[in-house]
């Protein structure tokens, strides 16, 4: 897909996925727990949003805001004393939006066992200017086969997000036309 196909300025050079890839690491403490004694999902979600925001800002060269979070999956519980690594990269870019993929890994702080994947998420960020208006982002340039697969999967997720949004708007318009109030 060319810059012209994406509706972007061909003068903005692309950035490789590695240019903004970031890892945030945090040790979980008792302040992070829920009523079950494991780390609260909201704590993990904040870390996910933090690292994804850093990646989006790095890629776009300025402020970016969270537009949506898709498919936040919690695969394993996280415990107090776990060292959590939240890894993120830009998977896909549009004109002003970016999909950021995030993997969450955990390992015991005092053991030398490998980290285990405990979660994953996909977030969409919109780059904004000083007035909060959308601004154009550089295209992401996948570097590896894995990056190319992630790019293609991100396009599928985008198609599904847009189709879902259209279907919901259509349903609401039809209900309003029938005089059904929500």
PDB file of C-alpha atoms in Angstrom:
ATOM      1  CA  UNK A   1       0.000   0.000   0.000  1.00  0.00           C
ATOM      2  CA  UNK A   2       1.457   3.369  -0.981  1.00  0.00           C
ATOM      3  CA  UNK A   3       1.261   6.651   0.907  1.00  0.00           C
ATOM      4  CA  UNK A   4      -1.164   7.879  -1.769  1.00  0.00           C
ATOM      5  CA  UNK A   5      -3.482   4.913  -1.085  1.00  0.00           C
ATOM      6  CA  UNK A   6      -3.494   5.783   2.621  1.00  0.00           C
ATOM      7  CA  UNK A   7      -4.309   9.435   1.994  1.00  0.00           C
ATOM      8  CA  UNK A   8      -0.994  10.585   3.459  1.00  0.00           C
ATOM      9  CA  UNK A   9       1.593  13.087   2.380  1.00  0.00           C
ATOM     10  CA  UNK A  10       4.254  11.275   0.337  1.00  0.00           C
ATOM     11  CA  UNK A  11       6.809  13.726   1.798  1.00  0.00           C
ATOM     12  CA  UNK A  12       6.542  12.208   5.288  1.00  0.00           C
ATOM     13  CA  UNK A  13       9.106   9.419   5.441  1.00  0.00           C
ATOM     14  CA  UNK A  14       8.141   6.123   7.012  1.00  0.00           C
ATOM     15  CA  UNK A  15       9.562   4.905  10.306  1.00  0.00           C
ATOM     16  CA  UNK A  16      10.571   1.320  10.980  1.00  0.00           C
ATOM     17  CA  UNK A  17       8.763  -0.586  13.712  1.00  0.00           C
ATOM     18  CA  UNK A  18      11.973  -0.708  15.759  1.00  0.00           C
ATOM     19  CA  UNK A  19      12.217   3.101  15.924  1.00  0.00           C
ATOM     20  CA  UNK A  20       9.527   3.421  18.590  1.00  0.00           C
ATOM     21  CA  UNK A  21       9.421  -0.074  20.113  1.00  0.00           C
ATOM     22  CA  UNK A  22       9.489   0.292  23.909  1.00  0.00           C
ATOM     23  CA  UNK A  23       9.477  -1.823  27.075  1.00  0.00           C
ATOM     24  CA  UNK A  24       8.229  -0.592  30.438  1.00  0.00           C
ATOM     25  CA  UNK A  25       9.139  -2.707  33.485  1.00  0.00           C
ATOM     26  CA  UNK A  26       7.517  -2.433  36.903  1.00  0.00           C
ATOM     27  CA  UNK A  27       7.660  -4.533  40.061  1.00  0.00           C
ATOM     28  CA  UNK A  28       4.242  -5.294  41.514  1.00  0.00           C
ATOM     29  CA  UNK A  29       3.666  -4.432  45.185  1.00  0.00           C
ATOM     30  CA  UNK A  30       0.901  -4.843  47.718  1.00  0.00           C
ATOM     31  CA  UNK A  31      -0.563  -1.506  46.584  1.00  0.00           C
ATOM     32  CA  UNK A  32      -1.351  -3.102  43.218  1.00  0.00           C
ATOM     33  CA  UNK A  33      -3.538  -5.955  44.498  1.00  0.00           C
ATOM     34  CA  UNK A  34      -7.235  -6.633  44.195  1.00  0.00           C
ATOM     35  CA  UNK A  35      -9.492  -8.379  46.726  1.00  0.00           C
ATOM     36  CA  UNK A  36      -8.204 -11.775  45.573  1.00  0.00           C
ATOM     37  CA  UNK A  37      -4.611 -10.892  46.396  1.00  0.00           C
ATOM     38  CA  UNK A  38      -3.421 -10.793  42.793  1.00  0.00           C
ATOM     39  CA  UNK A  39      -2.540  -7.678  40.822  1.00  0.00           C
ATOM     40  CA  UNK A  40      -5.613  -5.686  39.818  1.00  0.00           C
ATOM     41  CA  UNK A  41      -6.379  -5.809  36.092  1.00  0.00           C
ATOM     42  CA  UNK A  42      -6.724  -2.030  36.081  1.00  0.00           C
ATOM     43  CA  UNK A  43      -3.095  -1.679  37.185  1.00  0.00           C
ATOM     44  CA  UNK A  44      -2.000  -3.812  34.234  1.00  0.00           C
ATOM     45  CA  UNK A  45      -4.288  -1.850  31.895  1.00  0.00           C
ATOM     46  CA  UNK A  46      -2.715   1.431  33.021  1.00  0.00           C
ATOM     47  CA  UNK A  47       0.768   0.072  32.337  1.00  0.00           C
ATOM     48  CA  UNK A  48      -0.452  -1.079  28.911  1.00  0.00           C
ATOM     49  CA  UNK A  49      -1.884   2.372  28.140  1.00  0.00           C
ATOM     50  CA  UNK A  50       1.262   4.106  29.430  1.00  0.00           C
ATOM     51  CA  UNK A  51       3.673   2.140  27.260  1.00  0.00           C
ATOM     52  CA  UNK A  52       1.375   2.265  24.224  1.00  0.00           C
ATOM     53  CA  UNK A  53       1.101   6.043  24.615  1.00  0.00           C
ATOM     54  CA  UNK A  54       4.886   6.360  24.756  1.00  0.00           C
ATOM     55  CA  UNK A  55       5.232   4.268  21.601  1.00  0.00           C
ATOM     56  CA  UNK A  56       2.535   6.271  19.773  1.00  0.00           C
ATOM     57  CA  UNK A  57       4.137   9.553  20.802  1.00  0.00           C
ATOM     58  CA  UNK A  58       7.577   8.393  19.700  1.00  0.00           C
ATOM     59  CA  UNK A  59       6.308   7.143  16.361  1.00  0.00           C
ATOM     60  CA  UNK A  60       4.214  10.219  15.609  1.00  0.00           C
ATOM     61  CA  UNK A  61       6.769  12.698  16.950  1.00  0.00           C
ATOM     62  CA  UNK A  62       4.362  14.366  19.371  1.00  0.00           C
ATOM     63  CA  UNK A  63       1.226  13.981  21.441  1.00  0.00           C
ATOM     64  CA  UNK A  64      -1.103  11.053  20.820  1.00  0.00           C
ATOM     65  CA  UNK A  65      -4.286  10.144  22.676  1.00  0.00           C
ATOM     66  CA  UNK A  66      -5.923   6.771  23.302  1.00  0.00           C
ATOM     67  CA  UNK A  67      -8.858   6.317  20.919  1.00  0.00           C
ATOM     68  CA  UNK A  68      -9.718   2.713  21.788  1.00  0.00           C
ATOM     69  CA  UNK A  69      -8.465  -0.414  23.473  1.00  0.00           C
ATOM     70  CA  UNK A  70      -9.236  -3.703  21.752  1.00  0.00           C
ATOM     71  CA  UNK A  71      -8.891  -7.253  22.901  1.00  0.00           C
ATOM     72  CA  UNK A  72      -7.304  -6.768  26.323  1.00  0.00           C
ATOM     73  CA  UNK A  73      -6.631 -10.366  27.265  1.00  0.00           C
ATOM     74  CA  UNK A  74      -5.484 -11.497  30.704  1.00  0.00           C
ATOM     75  CA  UNK A  75      -3.844 -14.880  30.229  1.00  0.00           C
ATOM     76  CA  UNK A  76      -2.374 -15.551  33.691  1.00  0.00           C
ATOM     77  CA  UNK A  77      -2.673 -13.816  37.073  1.00  0.00           C
ATOM     78  CA  UNK A  78       0.094 -11.446  38.132  1.00  0.00           C
ATOM     79  CA  UNK A  79       1.270 -11.643  41.744  1.00  0.00           C
ATOM     80  CA  UNK A  80       2.907  -9.313  44.207  1.00  0.00           C
ATOM     81  CA  UNK A  81       6.645  -9.548  43.643  1.00  0.00           C
ATOM     82  CA  UNK A  82       6.331 -10.156  39.926  1.00  0.00           C
ATOM     83  CA  UNK A  83       8.497  -8.036  37.671  1.00  0.00           C
ATOM     84  CA  UNK A  84       6.166  -7.080  34.842  1.00  0.00           C
ATOM     85  CA  UNK A  85       7.526  -6.152  31.409  1.00  0.00           C
ATOM     86  CA  UNK A  86       5.101  -4.384  29.079  1.00  0.00           C
ATOM     87  CA  UNK A  87       6.390  -4.401  25.480  1.00  0.00           C
ATOM     88  CA  UNK A  88       4.801  -2.353  22.717  1.00  0.00           C
ATOM     89  CA  UNK A  89       5.243  -1.411  19.084  1.00  0.00           C
ATOM     90  CA  UNK A  90       3.290   0.323  16.332  1.00  0.00           C
ATOM     91  CA  UNK A  91       1.704  -2.371  14.171  1.00  0.00           C
ATOM     92  CA  UNK A  92      -0.148  -0.194  11.644  1.00  0.00           C
ATOM     93  CA  UNK A  93      -0.692   3.453  10.768  1.00  0.00           C
ATOM     94  CA  UNK A  94      -3.420   5.348   9.013  1.00  0.00           C
ATOM     95  CA  UNK A  95      -3.521   9.067   8.287  1.00  0.00           C
ATOM     96  CA  UNK A  96      -3.555  10.187  11.937  1.00  0.00           C
ATOM     97  CA  UNK A  97      -4.137   6.937  13.785  1.00  0.00           C
ATOM     98  CA  UNK A  98      -1.863   4.113  14.879  1.00  0.00           C
ATOM     99  CA  UNK A  99      -2.523   0.638  16.188  1.00  0.00           C
ATOM    100  CA  UNK A 100      -0.129  -0.282  18.986  1.00  0.00           C
ATOM    101  CA  UNK A 101       0.292  -3.932  19.941  1.00  0.00           C
ATOM    102  CA  UNK A 102       1.228  -4.698  23.543  1.00  0.00           C
ATOM    103  CA  UNK A 103       2.494  -7.878  25.200  1.00  0.00           C
ATOM    104  CA  UNK A 104       2.611  -8.207  28.980  1.00  0.00           C
ATOM    105  CA  UNK A 105       5.180 -10.579  30.499  1.00  0.00           C
ATOM    106  CA  UNK A 106       5.839 -11.409  34.159  1.00  0.00           C
ATOM    107  CA  UNK A 107       8.671 -13.059  36.021  1.00  0.00           C
ATOM    108  CA  UNK A 108       9.412 -13.532  39.717  1.00  0.00           C
ATOM    109  CA  UNK A 109      11.708 -10.788  40.956  1.00  0.00           C
ATOM    110  CA  UNK A 110      13.953 -13.226  42.845  1.00  0.00           C
ATOM    111  CA  UNK A 111      14.106 -16.158  40.428  1.00  0.00           C
ATOM    112  CA  UNK A 112      15.981 -16.722  37.198  1.00  0.00           C
ATOM    113  CA  UNK A 113      13.078 -18.401  35.403  1.00  0.00           C
ATOM    114  CA  UNK A 114      11.989 -17.038  32.030  1.00  0.00           C
ATOM    115  CA  UNK A 115       9.237 -14.445  31.842  1.00  0.00           C
ATOM    116  CA  UNK A 116       5.769 -15.758  30.955  1.00  0.00           C
ATOM    117  CA  UNK A 117       3.262 -13.910  28.782  1.00  0.00           C
ATOM    118  CA  UNK A 118       0.373 -12.874  31.060  1.00  0.00           C
ATOM    119  CA  UNK A 119      -1.562 -10.528  28.787  1.00  0.00           C
ATOM    120  CA  UNK A 120      -1.899  -8.746  25.478  1.00  0.00           C
ATOM    121  CA  UNK A 121      -3.809  -5.826  24.033  1.00  0.00           C
ATOM    122  CA  UNK A 122      -4.287  -3.712  20.943  1.00  0.00           C
ATOM    123  CA  UNK A 123      -4.838   0.018  21.285  1.00  0.00           C
ATOM    124  CA  UNK A 124      -5.598   2.689  18.723  1.00  0.00           C
ATOM    125  CA  UNK A 125      -4.047   6.107  19.236  1.00  0.00           C
ATOM    126  CA  UNK A 126      -4.730   9.342  17.377  1.00  0.00           C
ATOM    127  CA  UNK A 127      -1.943  11.849  16.930  1.00  0.00           C
ATOM    128  CA  UNK A 128      -3.067  15.364  17.867  1.00  0.00           C
ATOM    129  CA  UNK A 129      -1.671  18.851  17.491  1.00  0.00           C
ATOM    130  CA  UNK A 130      -1.548  21.603  20.136  1.00  0.00           C
ATOM    131  CA  UNK A 131      -5.261  22.318  19.566  1.00  0.00           C
ATOM    132  CA  UNK A 132      -6.245  18.673  19.974  1.00  0.00           C
ATOM    133  CA  UNK A 133      -6.946  18.262  16.246  1.00  0.00           C
ATOM    134  CA  UNK A 134      -5.771  15.150  14.371  1.00  0.00           C
ATOM    135  CA  UNK A 135      -2.366  15.427  12.761  1.00  0.00           C
ATOM    136  CA  UNK A 136      -0.716  13.204  10.207  1.00  0.00           C
ATOM    137  CA  UNK A 137       1.640  10.414  11.300  1.00  0.00           C
ATOM    138  CA  UNK A 138       4.509   8.810   9.416  1.00  0.00           C
ATOM    139  CA  UNK A 139       3.719   5.429   7.906  1.00  0.00           C
ATOM    140  CA  UNK A 140       5.097   2.474   9.846  1.00  0.00           C
ATOM    141  CA  UNK A 141       7.551   0.323   7.909  1.00  0.00           C
ATOM    142  CA  UNK A 142       7.449  -3.332   8.969  1.00  0.00           C
ATOM    143  CA  UNK A 143      10.958  -4.769   9.154  1.00  0.00           C
ATOM    144  CA  UNK A 144      10.502  -8.485   9.771  1.00  0.00           C
ATOM    145  CA  UNK A 145       8.067 -11.217   8.752  1.00  0.00           C
ATOM    146  CA  UNK A 146       6.538 -10.940  12.242  1.00  0.00           C
ATOM    147  CA  UNK A 147       6.092  -7.171  11.746  1.00  0.00           C
ATOM    148  CA  UNK A 148       4.465  -7.760   8.352  1.00  0.00           C
ATOM    149  CA  UNK A 149       2.078 -10.318   9.896  1.00  0.00           C
ATOM    150  CA  UNK A 150       1.192  -7.863  12.678  1.00  0.00           C
ATOM    151  CA  UNK A 151       0.581  -5.143  10.077  1.00  0.00           C
ATOM    152  CA  UNK A 152      -1.802  -7.396   8.132  1.00  0.00           C
ATOM    153  CA  UNK A 153      -3.620  -8.509  11.304  1.00  0.00           C
ATOM    154  CA  UNK A 154      -3.975  -4.849  12.342  1.00  0.00           C
ATOM    155  CA  UNK A 155      -5.637  -4.085   9.007  1.00  0.00           C
ATOM    156  CA  UNK A 156      -8.161  -6.866   9.694  1.00  0.00           C
ATOM    157  CA  UNK A 157      -8.878  -5.486  13.181  1.00  0.00           C
ATOM    158  CA  UNK A 158      -9.349  -2.005  11.700  1.00  0.00           C
ATOM    159  CA  UNK A 159     -11.791  -3.335   9.111  1.00  0.00           C
ATOM    160  CA  UNK A 160     -13.762  -5.055  11.887  1.00  0.00           C
ATOM    161  CA  UNK A 161     -13.764  -1.923  14.097  1.00  0.00           C
ATOM    162  CA  UNK A 162     -15.092   0.194  11.241  1.00  0.00           C
ATOM    163  CA  UNK A 163     -17.719  -2.385  10.239  1.00  0.00           C
ATOM    164  CA  UNK A 164     -18.894  -2.709  13.862  1.00  0.00           C
ATOM    165  CA  UNK A 165     -19.135   1.081  14.190  1.00  0.00           C
ATOM    166  CA  UNK A 166     -21.126   1.341  10.938  1.00  0.00           C
ATOM    167  CA  UNK A 167     -23.494  -1.463  11.985  1.00  0.00           C
ATOM    168  CA  UNK A 168     -24.163   0.147  15.364  1.00  0.00           C
ATOM    169  CA  UNK A 169     -24.798   3.567  13.804  1.00  0.00           C
ATOM    170  CA  UNK A 170     -27.128   1.991  11.251  1.00  0.00           C
ATOM    171  CA  UNK A 171     -29.044   0.183  14.002  1.00  0.00           C
ATOM    172  CA  UNK A 172     -29.427   3.406  15.988  1.00  0.00           C
ATOM    173  CA  UNK A 173     -30.623   5.311  12.925  1.00  0.00           C
ATOM    174  CA  UNK A 174     -33.165   2.586  12.133  1.00  0.00           C
ATOM    175  CA  UNK A 175     -34.430   2.564  15.743  1.00  0.00           C
ATOM    176  CA  UNK A 176     -34.729   6.361  15.710  1.00  0.00           C
ATOM    177  CA  UNK A 177     -36.610   6.231  12.379  1.00  0.00           C
ATOM    178  CA  UNK A 178     -39.029   3.737  13.974  1.00  0.00           C
ATOM    179  CA  UNK A 179     -39.546   6.096  16.898  1.00  0.00           C
ATOM    180  CA  UNK A 180     -37.832   3.796  19.392  1.00  0.00           C
ATOM    181  CA  UNK A 181     -36.046   5.771  22.091  1.00  0.00           C
ATOM    182  CA  UNK A 182     -33.043   4.454  23.937  1.00  0.00           C
TER     183      UNK A 182
END
